[in-house]
Amino acid sequence: MPVEKIVIKGKHIYFEVALGWFKEAEVYDPFPVILLFDEHVLVGQCWTPKGGKLQGTCTDPLIVLDGLVWGLDGALLEPDEQGGCNRHREMAREYGFNVANDTPIYRSVLAMQSYVFFERIGDSVKIHYYNGLLEGTDCPEYKGKHKGTIEVPLIEFGEDVLRVFGEYLERHYKRVEKVRQEAYGYNRMDEYKLYLKQYLEDLEDWKTLKEKLKVSKNK
């Protein structure tokens, strides 16, 4: 029987969650998740013995999306407002990414061995990603594509992140947690109102900031 999937698409983001019972998964990270940004695989893996097609990494979909939101928030801060900013910069360089000395930069762990550094350069965001599970792939189409840098306009990045996160919370969160409850006797429903409240606050803050960005750009 085919596994039910949730798919959310933005302008740049493709987010997929497979629902069901997975023997190799844990109660806290039970759902295979694929996250693409402009076709770059930030979360996901591929192995020929398992069909040679891109498949999800077992994780918590909420953690993946929350990591994007934190990346957006972190990229909007100034360097002197980020207590661990310099450490994030050092870590990005350890992974071989070319980052500037004085830019806002924030590191998120989206899933197992999936690390992303969000760096704001003026009106753009550079997304430096490393997907360790894809590094050892034996699928020809994904070899050498486990790391890279994507650059996107800041406004488009913010719009996409909040659109996808909002759709997940408002349309899919409860269904995902119902599956987790049935399979593992555990869910995160008690956290729903907290995440929804934070999302609505972020959305209002983003609307205000977006207007400021547009005004600044037109000067």
mmCIF file with all atom_site columns, C-alpha atoms in Angstrom:
data_model
loop_
_atom_site.group_PDB
_atom_site.id
_atom_site.type_symbol
_atom_site.label_atom_id
_atom_site.label_alt_id
_atom_site.label_comp_id
_atom_site.label_asym_id
_atom_site.label_entity_id
_atom_site.label_seq_id
_atom_site.pdbx_PDB_ins_code
_atom_site.Cartn_x
_atom_site.Cartn_y
_atom_site.Cartn_z
_atom_site.occupancy
_atom_site.B_iso_or_equiv
_atom_site.pdbx_formal_charge
_atom_site.auth_seq_id
_atom_site.auth_comp_id
_atom_site.auth_asym_id
_atom_site.auth_atom_id
_atom_site.pdbx_PDB_model_num
ATOM 1   C CA . MET A 1 1   ? 0.000  0.000  0.000   1.00 0.00 ? 1   MET A CA 1
ATOM 2   C CA . PRO A 1 2   ? 1.425  3.418  -0.958  1.00 0.00 ? 2   PRO A CA 1
ATOM 3   C CA . VAL A 1 3   ? 2.473  5.601  1.951   1.00 0.00 ? 3   VAL A CA 1
ATOM 4   C CA . GLU A 1 4   ? 0.431  8.772  2.368   1.00 0.00 ? 4   GLU A CA 1
ATOM 5   C CA . LYS A 1 5   ? 2.449  11.931 1.822   1.00 0.00 ? 5   LYS A CA 1
ATOM 6   C CA . ILE A 1 6   ? 2.055  15.581 2.670   1.00 0.00 ? 6   ILE A CA 1
ATOM 7   C CA . VAL A 1 7   ? 3.580  17.951 0.108   1.00 0.00 ? 7   VAL A CA 1
ATOM 8   C CA . ILE A 1 8   ? 3.902  21.708 0.545   1.00 0.00 ? 8   ILE A CA 1
ATOM 9   C CA . LYS A 1 9   ? 5.410  23.874 -2.178  1.00 0.00 ? 9   LYS A CA 1
ATOM 10  C CA . GLY A 1 10  ? 6.603  27.451 -2.123  1.00 0.00 ? 10  GLY A CA 1
ATOM 11  C CA . LYS A 1 11  ? 8.353  29.447 -4.801  1.00 0.00 ? 11  LYS A CA 1
ATOM 12  C CA . HIS A 1 12  ? 11.719 27.935 -3.849  1.00 0.00 ? 12  HIS A CA 1
ATOM 13  C CA . ILE A 1 13  ? 10.858 25.310 -1.218  1.00 0.00 ? 13  ILE A CA 1
ATOM 14  C CA . TYR A 1 14  ? 9.613  21.765 -1.699  1.00 0.00 ? 14  TYR A CA 1
ATOM 15  C CA . PHE A 1 15  ? 8.679  20.046 1.568   1.00 0.00 ? 15  PHE A CA 1
ATOM 16  C CA . GLU A 1 16  ? 7.491  16.432 1.778   1.00 0.00 ? 16  GLU A CA 1
ATOM 17  C CA . VAL A 1 17  ? 6.504  14.308 4.779   1.00 0.00 ? 17  VAL A CA 1
ATOM 18  C CA . ALA A 1 18  ? 5.726  10.589 4.470   1.00 0.00 ? 18  ALA A CA 1
ATOM 19  C CA . LEU A 1 19  ? 3.202  9.292  7.004   1.00 0.00 ? 19  LEU A CA 1
ATOM 20  C CA . GLY A 1 20  ? 3.048  5.753  8.312   1.00 0.00 ? 20  GLY A CA 1
ATOM 21  C CA . TRP A 1 21  ? 4.786  3.266  10.582  1.00 0.00 ? 21  TRP A CA 1
ATOM 22  C CA . PHE A 1 22  ? 8.535  2.979  10.113  1.00 0.00 ? 22  PHE A CA 1
ATOM 23  C CA . LYS A 1 23  ? 10.473 0.225  11.871  1.00 0.00 ? 23  LYS A CA 1
ATOM 24  C CA . GLU A 1 24  ? 13.803 2.056  11.789  1.00 0.00 ? 24  GLU A CA 1
ATOM 25  C CA . ALA A 1 25  ? 12.391 5.291  13.177  1.00 0.00 ? 25  ALA A CA 1
ATOM 26  C CA . GLU A 1 26  ? 12.147 6.604  16.716  1.00 0.00 ? 26  GLU A CA 1
ATOM 27  C CA . VAL A 1 27  ? 9.166  8.197  18.386  1.00 0.00 ? 27  VAL A CA 1
ATOM 28  C CA . TYR A 1 28  ? 10.765 11.646 18.231  1.00 0.00 ? 28  TYR A CA 1
ATOM 29  C CA . ASP A 1 29  ? 11.980 11.378 14.626  1.00 0.00 ? 29  ASP A CA 1
ATOM 30  C CA . PRO A 1 30  ? 9.519  9.043  12.919  1.00 0.00 ? 30  PRO A CA 1
ATOM 31  C CA . PHE A 1 31  ? 8.692  10.678 9.601   1.00 0.00 ? 31  PHE A CA 1
ATOM 32  C CA . PRO A 1 32  ? 10.808 10.599 6.424   1.00 0.00 ? 32  PRO A CA 1
ATOM 33  C CA . VAL A 1 33  ? 11.168 14.224 5.324   1.00 0.00 ? 33  VAL A CA 1
ATOM 34  C CA . ILE A 1 34  ? 12.489 15.692 2.077   1.00 0.00 ? 34  ILE A CA 1
ATOM 35  C CA . LEU A 1 35  ? 13.366 19.373 1.927   1.00 0.00 ? 35  LEU A CA 1
ATOM 36  C CA . LEU A 1 36  ? 14.500 20.910 -1.343  1.00 0.00 ? 36  LEU A CA 1
ATOM 37  C CA . PHE A 1 37  ? 15.430 24.526 -1.954  1.00 0.00 ? 37  PHE A CA 1
ATOM 38  C CA . ASP A 1 38  ? 15.619 25.331 -5.660  1.00 0.00 ? 38  ASP A CA 1
ATOM 39  C CA . GLU A 1 39  ? 16.126 21.577 -6.270  1.00 0.00 ? 39  GLU A CA 1
ATOM 40  C CA . HIS A 1 40  ? 19.083 21.406 -3.846  1.00 0.00 ? 40  HIS A CA 1
ATOM 41  C CA . VAL A 1 41  ? 18.614 18.593 -1.312  1.00 0.00 ? 41  VAL A CA 1
ATOM 42  C CA . LEU A 1 42  ? 18.890 20.092 2.163   1.00 0.00 ? 42  LEU A CA 1
ATOM 43  C CA . VAL A 1 43  ? 17.199 17.084 3.787   1.00 0.00 ? 43  VAL A CA 1
ATOM 44  C CA . GLY A 1 44  ? 16.952 13.680 2.110   1.00 0.00 ? 44  GLY A CA 1
ATOM 45  C CA . GLN A 1 45  ? 19.057 10.747 0.924   1.00 0.00 ? 45  GLN A CA 1
ATOM 46  C CA . CYS A 1 46  ? 19.388 8.275  -1.940  1.00 0.00 ? 46  CYS A CA 1
ATOM 47  C CA . TRP A 1 47  ? 20.675 4.675  -2.139  1.00 0.00 ? 47  TRP A CA 1
ATOM 48  C CA . THR A 1 48  ? 20.439 2.282  -5.082  1.00 0.00 ? 48  THR A CA 1
ATOM 49  C CA . PRO A 1 49  ? 19.577 -0.764 -2.874  1.00 0.00 ? 49  PRO A CA 1
ATOM 50  C CA . LYS A 1 50  ? 16.497 1.186  -1.749  1.00 0.00 ? 50  LYS A CA 1
ATOM 51  C CA . GLY A 1 51  ? 15.318 1.980  -5.247  1.00 0.00 ? 51  GLY A CA 1
ATOM 52  C CA . GLY A 1 52  ? 17.770 4.637  -6.369  1.00 0.00 ? 52  GLY A CA 1
ATOM 53  C CA . LYS A 1 53  ? 15.298 7.447  -5.753  1.00 0.00 ? 53  LYS A CA 1
ATOM 54  C CA . LEU A 1 54  ? 15.391 10.369 -3.368  1.00 0.00 ? 54  LEU A CA 1
ATOM 55  C CA . GLN A 1 55  ? 13.846 9.408  -0.049  1.00 0.00 ? 55  GLN A CA 1
ATOM 56  C CA . GLY A 1 56  ? 13.252 11.204 3.198   1.00 0.00 ? 56  GLY A CA 1
ATOM 57  C CA . THR A 1 57  ? 15.451 11.382 6.268   1.00 0.00 ? 57  THR A CA 1
ATOM 58  C CA . CYS A 1 58  ? 13.652 10.196 9.400   1.00 0.00 ? 58  CYS A CA 1
ATOM 59  C CA . THR A 1 59  ? 13.141 13.276 11.531  1.00 0.00 ? 59  THR A CA 1
ATOM 60  C CA . ASP A 1 60  ? 10.464 15.529 12.991  1.00 0.00 ? 60  ASP A CA 1
ATOM 61  C CA . PRO A 1 61  ? 8.913  17.732 10.279  1.00 0.00 ? 61  PRO A CA 1
ATOM 62  C CA . LEU A 1 62  ? 8.226  20.477 12.798  1.00 0.00 ? 62  LEU A CA 1
ATOM 63  C CA . ILE A 1 63  ? 11.922 20.669 13.720  1.00 0.00 ? 63  ILE A CA 1
ATOM 64  C CA . VAL A 1 64  ? 12.908 20.976 10.051  1.00 0.00 ? 64  VAL A CA 1
ATOM 65  C CA . LEU A 1 65  ? 10.550 23.886 9.412   1.00 0.00 ? 65  LEU A CA 1
ATOM 66  C CA . ASP A 1 66  ? 11.352 25.518 12.735  1.00 0.00 ? 66  ASP A CA 1
ATOM 67  C CA . GLY A 1 67  ? 15.014 25.419 11.710  1.00 0.00 ? 67  GLY A CA 1
ATOM 68  C CA . LEU A 1 68  ? 14.166 27.453 8.608   1.00 0.00 ? 68  LEU A CA 1
ATOM 69  C CA . VAL A 1 69  ? 12.267 30.001 10.699  1.00 0.00 ? 69  VAL A CA 1
ATOM 70  C CA . TRP A 1 70  ? 15.194 30.346 13.103  1.00 0.00 ? 70  TRP A CA 1
ATOM 71  C CA . GLY A 1 71  ? 17.472 30.745 10.090  1.00 0.00 ? 71  GLY A CA 1
ATOM 72  C CA . LEU A 1 72  ? 15.304 33.597 8.841   1.00 0.00 ? 72  LEU A CA 1
ATOM 73  C CA . ASP A 1 73  ? 15.255 35.263 12.269  1.00 0.00 ? 73  ASP A CA 1
ATOM 74  C CA . GLY A 1 74  ? 19.013 34.855 12.661  1.00 0.00 ? 74  GLY A CA 1
ATOM 75  C CA . ALA A 1 75  ? 19.793 36.252 9.225   1.00 0.00 ? 75  ALA A CA 1
ATOM 76  C CA . LEU A 1 76  ? 17.800 39.387 10.015  1.00 0.00 ? 76  LEU A CA 1
ATOM 77  C CA . LEU A 1 77  ? 19.854 40.246 13.083  1.00 0.00 ? 77  LEU A CA 1
ATOM 78  C CA . GLU A 1 78  ? 22.956 42.366 12.939  1.00 0.00 ? 78  GLU A CA 1
ATOM 79  C CA . PRO A 1 79  ? 26.255 40.594 13.755  1.00 0.00 ? 79  PRO A CA 1
ATOM 80  C CA . ASP A 1 80  ? 26.627 42.371 17.099  1.00 0.00 ? 80  ASP A CA 1
ATOM 81  C CA . GLU A 1 81  ? 23.140 41.156 18.091  1.00 0.00 ? 81  GLU A CA 1
ATOM 82  C CA . GLN A 1 82  ? 24.084 37.508 17.600  1.00 0.00 ? 82  GLN A CA 1
ATOM 83  C CA . GLY A 1 83  ? 25.903 36.150 20.604  1.00 0.00 ? 83  GLY A CA 1
ATOM 84  C CA . GLY A 1 84  ? 27.212 33.065 18.786  1.00 0.00 ? 84  GLY A CA 1
ATOM 85  C CA . CYS A 1 85  ? 27.564 34.646 15.370  1.00 0.00 ? 85  CYS A CA 1
ATOM 86  C CA . ASN A 1 86  ? 31.337 34.339 15.148  1.00 0.00 ? 86  ASN A CA 1
ATOM 87  C CA . ARG A 1 87  ? 31.197 30.690 16.143  1.00 0.00 ? 87  ARG A CA 1
ATOM 88  C CA . HIS A 1 88  ? 28.655 30.043 13.366  1.00 0.00 ? 88  HIS A CA 1
ATOM 89  C CA . ARG A 1 89  ? 31.010 31.783 10.945  1.00 0.00 ? 89  ARG A CA 1
ATOM 90  C CA . GLU A 1 90  ? 33.921 29.593 12.046  1.00 0.00 ? 90  GLU A CA 1
ATOM 91  C CA . MET A 1 91  ? 31.826 26.450 11.672  1.00 0.00 ? 91  MET A CA 1
ATOM 92  C CA . ALA A 1 92  ? 30.725 27.471 8.170   1.00 0.00 ? 92  ALA A CA 1
ATOM 93  C CA . ARG A 1 93  ? 34.359 27.851 7.187   1.00 0.00 ? 93  ARG A CA 1
ATOM 94  C CA . GLU A 1 94  ? 35.179 24.470 8.702   1.00 0.00 ? 94  GLU A CA 1
ATOM 95  C CA . TYR A 1 95  ? 32.693 22.993 6.219   1.00 0.00 ? 95  TYR A CA 1
ATOM 96  C CA . GLY A 1 96  ? 34.458 24.810 3.396   1.00 0.00 ? 96  GLY A CA 1
ATOM 97  C CA . PHE A 1 97  ? 32.032 27.671 2.824   1.00 0.00 ? 97  PHE A CA 1
ATOM 98  C CA . ASN A 1 98  ? 33.276 31.102 1.835   1.00 0.00 ? 98  ASN A CA 1
ATOM 99  C CA . VAL A 1 99  ? 31.554 33.516 4.225   1.00 0.00 ? 99  VAL A CA 1
ATOM 100 C CA . ALA A 1 100 ? 32.251 37.191 4.870   1.00 0.00 ? 100 ALA A CA 1
ATOM 101 C CA . ASN A 1 101 ? 33.733 38.577 8.078   1.00 0.00 ? 101 ASN A CA 1
ATOM 102 C CA . ASP A 1 102 ? 30.965 40.989 9.048   1.00 0.00 ? 102 ASP A CA 1
ATOM 103 C CA . THR A 1 103 ? 27.656 39.498 7.895   1.00 0.00 ? 103 THR A CA 1
ATOM 104 C CA . PRO A 1 104 ? 24.741 38.191 9.956   1.00 0.00 ? 104 PRO A CA 1
ATOM 105 C CA . ILE A 1 105 ? 25.006 34.392 9.918   1.00 0.00 ? 105 ILE A CA 1
ATOM 106 C CA . TYR A 1 106 ? 23.052 31.668 11.661  1.00 0.00 ? 106 TYR A CA 1
ATOM 107 C CA . ARG A 1 107 ? 23.409 27.876 11.791  1.00 0.00 ? 107 ARG A CA 1
ATOM 108 C CA . SER A 1 108 ? 20.452 25.471 11.911  1.00 0.00 ? 108 SER A CA 1
ATOM 109 C CA . VAL A 1 109 ? 20.423 21.694 12.266  1.00 0.00 ? 109 VAL A CA 1
ATOM 110 C CA . LEU A 1 110 ? 17.453 20.596 10.175  1.00 0.00 ? 110 LEU A CA 1
ATOM 111 C CA . ALA A 1 111 ? 17.840 16.826 10.513  1.00 0.00 ? 111 ALA A CA 1
ATOM 112 C CA . MET A 1 112 ? 20.484 14.179 11.145  1.00 0.00 ? 112 MET A CA 1
ATOM 113 C CA . GLN A 1 113 ? 23.708 15.356 9.436   1.00 0.00 ? 113 GLN A CA 1
ATOM 114 C CA . SER A 1 114 ? 21.847 18.205 7.741   1.00 0.00 ? 114 SER A CA 1
ATOM 115 C CA . TYR A 1 115 ? 23.452 21.557 8.584   1.00 0.00 ? 115 TYR A CA 1
ATOM 116 C CA . VAL A 1 116 ? 22.552 24.886 7.034   1.00 0.00 ? 116 VAL A CA 1
ATOM 117 C CA . PHE A 1 117 ? 24.180 28.294 7.477   1.00 0.00 ? 117 PHE A CA 1
ATOM 118 C CA . PHE A 1 118 ? 22.017 31.299 6.613   1.00 0.00 ? 118 PHE A CA 1
ATOM 119 C CA . GLU A 1 119 ? 24.080 34.371 5.725   1.00 0.00 ? 119 GLU A CA 1
ATOM 120 C CA . ARG A 1 120 ? 22.537 37.728 4.829   1.00 0.00 ? 120 ARG A CA 1
ATOM 121 C CA . ILE A 1 121 ? 24.350 39.755 2.198   1.00 0.00 ? 121 ILE A CA 1
ATOM 122 C CA . GLY A 1 122 ? 22.528 43.053 1.721   1.00 0.00 ? 122 GLY A CA 1
ATOM 123 C CA . ASP A 1 123 ? 19.094 42.270 0.266   1.00 0.00 ? 123 ASP A CA 1
ATOM 124 C CA . SER A 1 124 ? 19.896 38.591 -0.287  1.00 0.00 ? 124 SER A CA 1
ATOM 125 C CA . VAL A 1 125 ? 20.345 35.443 1.777   1.00 0.00 ? 125 VAL A CA 1
ATOM 126 C CA . LYS A 1 126 ? 23.002 32.855 1.046   1.00 0.00 ? 126 LYS A CA 1
ATOM 127 C CA . ILE A 1 127 ? 22.027 29.358 2.119   1.00 0.00 ? 127 ILE A CA 1
ATOM 128 C CA . HIS A 1 128 ? 25.161 27.267 2.664   1.00 0.00 ? 128 HIS A CA 1
ATOM 129 C CA . TYR A 1 129 ? 24.097 23.652 3.139   1.00 0.00 ? 129 TYR A CA 1
ATOM 130 C CA . TYR A 1 130 ? 25.797 20.364 3.996   1.00 0.00 ? 130 TYR A CA 1
ATOM 131 C CA . ASN A 1 131 ? 23.851 17.092 3.810   1.00 0.00 ? 131 ASN A CA 1
ATOM 132 C CA . GLY A 1 132 ? 26.016 14.368 5.308   1.00 0.00 ? 132 GLY A CA 1
ATOM 133 C CA . LEU A 1 133 ? 23.600 11.556 4.466   1.00 0.00 ? 133 LEU A CA 1
ATOM 134 C CA . LEU A 1 134 ? 23.837 12.472 0.799   1.00 0.00 ? 134 LEU A CA 1
ATOM 135 C CA . GLU A 1 135 ? 27.626 12.682 0.797   1.00 0.00 ? 135 GLU A CA 1
ATOM 136 C CA . GLY A 1 136 ? 28.072 8.910  0.595   1.00 0.00 ? 136 GLY A CA 1
ATOM 137 C CA . THR A 1 137 ? 25.276 8.303  -1.915  1.00 0.00 ? 137 THR A CA 1
ATOM 138 C CA . ASP A 1 138 ? 25.734 5.720  -4.643  1.00 0.00 ? 138 ASP A CA 1
ATOM 139 C CA . CYS A 1 139 ? 23.030 7.325  -6.804  1.00 0.00 ? 139 CYS A CA 1
ATOM 140 C CA . PRO A 1 140 ? 24.816 8.904  -9.805  1.00 0.00 ? 140 PRO A CA 1
ATOM 141 C CA . GLU A 1 141 ? 22.488 11.909 -10.096 1.00 0.00 ? 141 GLU A CA 1
ATOM 142 C CA . TYR A 1 142 ? 23.212 13.013 -6.518  1.00 0.00 ? 142 TYR A CA 1
ATOM 143 C CA . LYS A 1 143 ? 26.944 12.362 -6.274  1.00 0.00 ? 143 LYS A CA 1
ATOM 144 C CA . GLY A 1 144 ? 28.838 15.510 -5.331  1.00 0.00 ? 144 GLY A CA 1
ATOM 145 C CA . LYS A 1 145 ? 25.625 17.398 -4.572  1.00 0.00 ? 145 LYS A CA 1
ATOM 146 C CA . HIS A 1 146 ? 25.676 17.046 -0.797  1.00 0.00 ? 146 HIS A CA 1
ATOM 147 C CA . LYS A 1 147 ? 26.841 20.622 -0.231  1.00 0.00 ? 147 LYS A CA 1
ATOM 148 C CA . GLY A 1 148 ? 26.598 23.968 -1.916  1.00 0.00 ? 148 GLY A CA 1
ATOM 149 C CA . THR A 1 149 ? 25.439 27.558 -1.690  1.00 0.00 ? 149 THR A CA 1
ATOM 150 C CA . ILE A 1 150 ? 22.143 28.995 -2.902  1.00 0.00 ? 150 ILE A CA 1
ATOM 151 C CA . GLU A 1 151 ? 21.481 32.727 -3.065  1.00 0.00 ? 151 GLU A CA 1
ATOM 152 C CA . VAL A 1 152 ? 17.945 34.106 -2.990  1.00 0.00 ? 152 VAL A CA 1
ATOM 153 C CA . PRO A 1 153 ? 16.407 37.562 -2.443  1.00 0.00 ? 153 PRO A CA 1
ATOM 154 C CA . LEU A 1 154 ? 15.723 38.137 1.251   1.00 0.00 ? 154 LEU A CA 1
ATOM 155 C CA . ILE A 1 155 ? 12.064 38.999 0.711   1.00 0.00 ? 155 ILE A CA 1
ATOM 156 C CA . GLU A 1 156 ? 11.456 35.851 -1.351  1.00 0.00 ? 156 GLU A CA 1
ATOM 157 C CA . PHE A 1 157 ? 13.214 33.752 1.278   1.00 0.00 ? 157 PHE A CA 1
ATOM 158 C CA . GLY A 1 158 ? 11.117 35.160 4.110   1.00 0.00 ? 158 GLY A CA 1
ATOM 159 C CA . GLU A 1 159 ? 7.882  34.819 2.160   1.00 0.00 ? 159 GLU A CA 1
ATOM 160 C CA . ASP A 1 160 ? 8.600  31.182 1.297   1.00 0.00 ? 160 ASP A CA 1
ATOM 161 C CA . VAL A 1 161 ? 9.659  30.122 4.785   1.00 0.00 ? 161 VAL A CA 1
ATOM 162 C CA . LEU A 1 162 ? 6.630  31.638 6.489   1.00 0.00 ? 162 LEU A CA 1
ATOM 163 C CA . ARG A 1 163 ? 4.206  30.428 3.801   1.00 0.00 ? 163 ARG A CA 1
ATOM 164 C CA . VAL A 1 164 ? 5.355  26.811 4.082   1.00 0.00 ? 164 VAL A CA 1
ATOM 165 C CA . PHE A 1 165 ? 5.563  26.885 7.889   1.00 0.00 ? 165 PHE A CA 1
ATOM 166 C CA . GLY A 1 166 ? 2.102  28.458 8.144   1.00 0.00 ? 166 GLY A CA 1
ATOM 167 C CA . GLU A 1 167 ? 0.526  25.915 5.799   1.00 0.00 ? 167 GLU A CA 1
ATOM 168 C CA . TYR A 1 168 ? 2.047  23.056 7.776   1.00 0.00 ? 168 TYR A CA 1
ATOM 169 C CA . LEU A 1 169 ? 0.756  24.382 11.107  1.00 0.00 ? 169 LEU A CA 1
ATOM 170 C CA . GLU A 1 170 ? -2.710 25.315 9.882   1.00 0.00 ? 170 GLU A CA 1
ATOM 171 C CA . ARG A 1 171 ? -3.447 22.367 7.592   1.00 0.00 ? 171 ARG A CA 1
ATOM 172 C CA . HIS A 1 172 ? -1.215 19.405 8.448   1.00 0.00 ? 172 HIS A CA 1
ATOM 173 C CA . TYR A 1 173 ? 0.235  19.571 11.977  1.00 0.00 ? 173 TYR A CA 1
ATOM 174 C CA . LYS A 1 174 ? -2.722 17.902 13.706  1.00 0.00 ? 174 LYS A CA 1
ATOM 175 C CA . ARG A 1 175 ? -2.903 15.107 11.117  1.00 0.00 ? 175 ARG A CA 1
ATOM 176 C CA . VAL A 1 176 ? 0.807  14.347 11.511  1.00 0.00 ? 176 VAL A CA 1
ATOM 177 C CA . GLU A 1 177 ? 0.506  14.212 15.287  1.00 0.00 ? 177 GLU A CA 1
ATOM 178 C CA . LYS A 1 178 ? -2.529 11.936 15.053  1.00 0.00 ? 178 LYS A CA 1
ATOM 179 C CA . VAL A 1 179 ? -0.429 9.456  13.070  1.00 0.00 ? 179 VAL A CA 1
ATOM 180 C CA . ARG A 1 180 ? 2.379  9.706  15.618  1.00 0.00 ? 180 ARG A CA 1
ATOM 181 C CA . GLN A 1 181 ? -0.097 9.088  18.445  1.00 0.00 ? 181 GLN A CA 1
ATOM 182 C CA . GLU A 1 182 ? -1.546 6.006  16.739  1.00 0.00 ? 182 GLU A CA 1
ATOM 183 C CA . ALA A 1 183 ? 1.875  4.555  15.904  1.00 0.00 ? 183 ALA A CA 1
ATOM 184 C CA . TYR A 1 184 ? 3.893  5.437  18.991  1.00 0.00 ? 184 TYR A CA 1
ATOM 185 C CA . GLY A 1 185 ? 1.489  6.576  21.695  1.00 0.00 ? 185 GLY A CA 1
ATOM 186 C CA . TYR A 1 186 ? 3.059  10.037 21.722  1.00 0.00 ? 186 TYR A CA 1
ATOM 187 C CA . ASN A 1 187 ? 2.348  13.368 20.092  1.00 0.00 ? 187 ASN A CA 1
ATOM 188 C CA . ARG A 1 188 ? 3.335  17.028 20.217  1.00 0.00 ? 188 ARG A CA 1
ATOM 189 C CA . MET A 1 189 ? -0.171 18.459 20.274  1.00 0.00 ? 189 MET A CA 1
ATOM 190 C CA . ASP A 1 190 ? 0.446  20.201 23.581  1.00 0.00 ? 190 ASP A CA 1
ATOM 191 C CA . GLU A 1 191 ? 2.982  22.391 21.741  1.00 0.00 ? 191 GLU A CA 1
ATOM 192 C CA . TYR A 1 192 ? 0.667  23.336 18.876  1.00 0.00 ? 192 TYR A CA 1
ATOM 193 C CA . LYS A 1 193 ? -0.649 26.575 20.371  1.00 0.00 ? 193 LYS A CA 1
ATOM 194 C CA . LEU A 1 194 ? 2.883  27.706 21.241  1.00 0.00 ? 194 LEU A CA 1
ATOM 195 C CA . TYR A 1 195 ? 4.136  27.198 17.681  1.00 0.00 ? 195 TYR A CA 1
ATOM 196 C CA . LEU A 1 196 ? 1.019  28.766 16.164  1.00 0.00 ? 196 LEU A CA 1
ATOM 197 C CA . LYS A 1 197 ? 1.356  31.800 18.442  1.00 0.00 ? 197 LYS A CA 1
ATOM 198 C CA . GLN A 1 198 ? 5.009  32.185 17.496  1.00 0.00 ? 198 GLN A CA 1
ATOM 199 C CA . TYR A 1 199 ? 4.188  31.840 13.806  1.00 0.00 ? 199 TYR A CA 1
ATOM 200 C CA . LEU A 1 200 ? 1.505  34.538 13.946  1.00 0.00 ? 200 LEU A CA 1
ATOM 201 C CA . GLU A 1 201 ? 3.879  36.871 15.785  1.00 0.00 ? 201 GLU A CA 1
ATOM 202 C CA . ASP A 1 202 ? 6.635  36.196 13.245  1.00 0.00 ? 202 ASP A CA 1
ATOM 203 C CA . LEU A 1 203 ? 4.178  36.834 10.416  1.00 0.00 ? 203 LEU A CA 1
ATOM 204 C CA . GLU A 1 204 ? 3.202  40.241 11.813  1.00 0.00 ? 204 GLU A CA 1
ATOM 205 C CA . ASP A 1 205 ? 6.853  41.156 12.417  1.00 0.00 ? 205 ASP A CA 1
ATOM 206 C CA . TRP A 1 206 ? 7.700  40.068 8.875   1.00 0.00 ? 206 TRP A CA 1
ATOM 207 C CA . LYS A 1 207 ? 4.961  42.218 7.344   1.00 0.00 ? 207 LYS A CA 1
ATOM 208 C CA . THR A 1 208 ? 6.365  45.262 9.133   1.00 0.00 ? 208 THR A CA 1
ATOM 209 C CA . LEU A 1 209 ? 9.944  44.434 8.189   1.00 0.00 ? 209 LEU A CA 1
ATOM 210 C CA . LYS A 1 210 ? 9.022  43.764 4.558   1.00 0.00 ? 210 LYS A CA 1
ATOM 211 C CA . GLU A 1 211 ? 7.571  47.246 4.224   1.00 0.00 ? 211 GLU A CA 1
ATOM 212 C CA . LYS A 1 212 ? 10.772 48.722 5.681   1.00 0.00 ? 212 LYS A CA 1
ATOM 213 C CA . LEU A 1 213 ? 12.860 46.686 3.248   1.00 0.00 ? 213 LEU A CA 1
ATOM 214 C CA . LYS A 1 214 ? 10.782 47.882 0.294   1.00 0.00 ? 214 LYS A CA 1
ATOM 215 C CA . VAL A 1 215 ? 11.046 51.524 1.430   1.00 0.00 ? 215 VAL A CA 1
ATOM 216 C CA . SER A 1 216 ? 14.783 51.214 1.923   1.00 0.00 ? 216 SER A CA 1
ATOM 217 C CA . LYS A 1 217 ? 15.223 49.624 -1.507  1.00 0.00 ? 217 LYS A CA 1
ATOM 218 C CA . ASN A 1 218 ? 13.286 52.417 -3.238  1.00 0.00 ? 218 ASN A CA 1
ATOM 219 C CA . LYS A 1 219 ? 15.321 55.242 -1.689  1.00 0.00 ? 219 LYS A CA 1
#
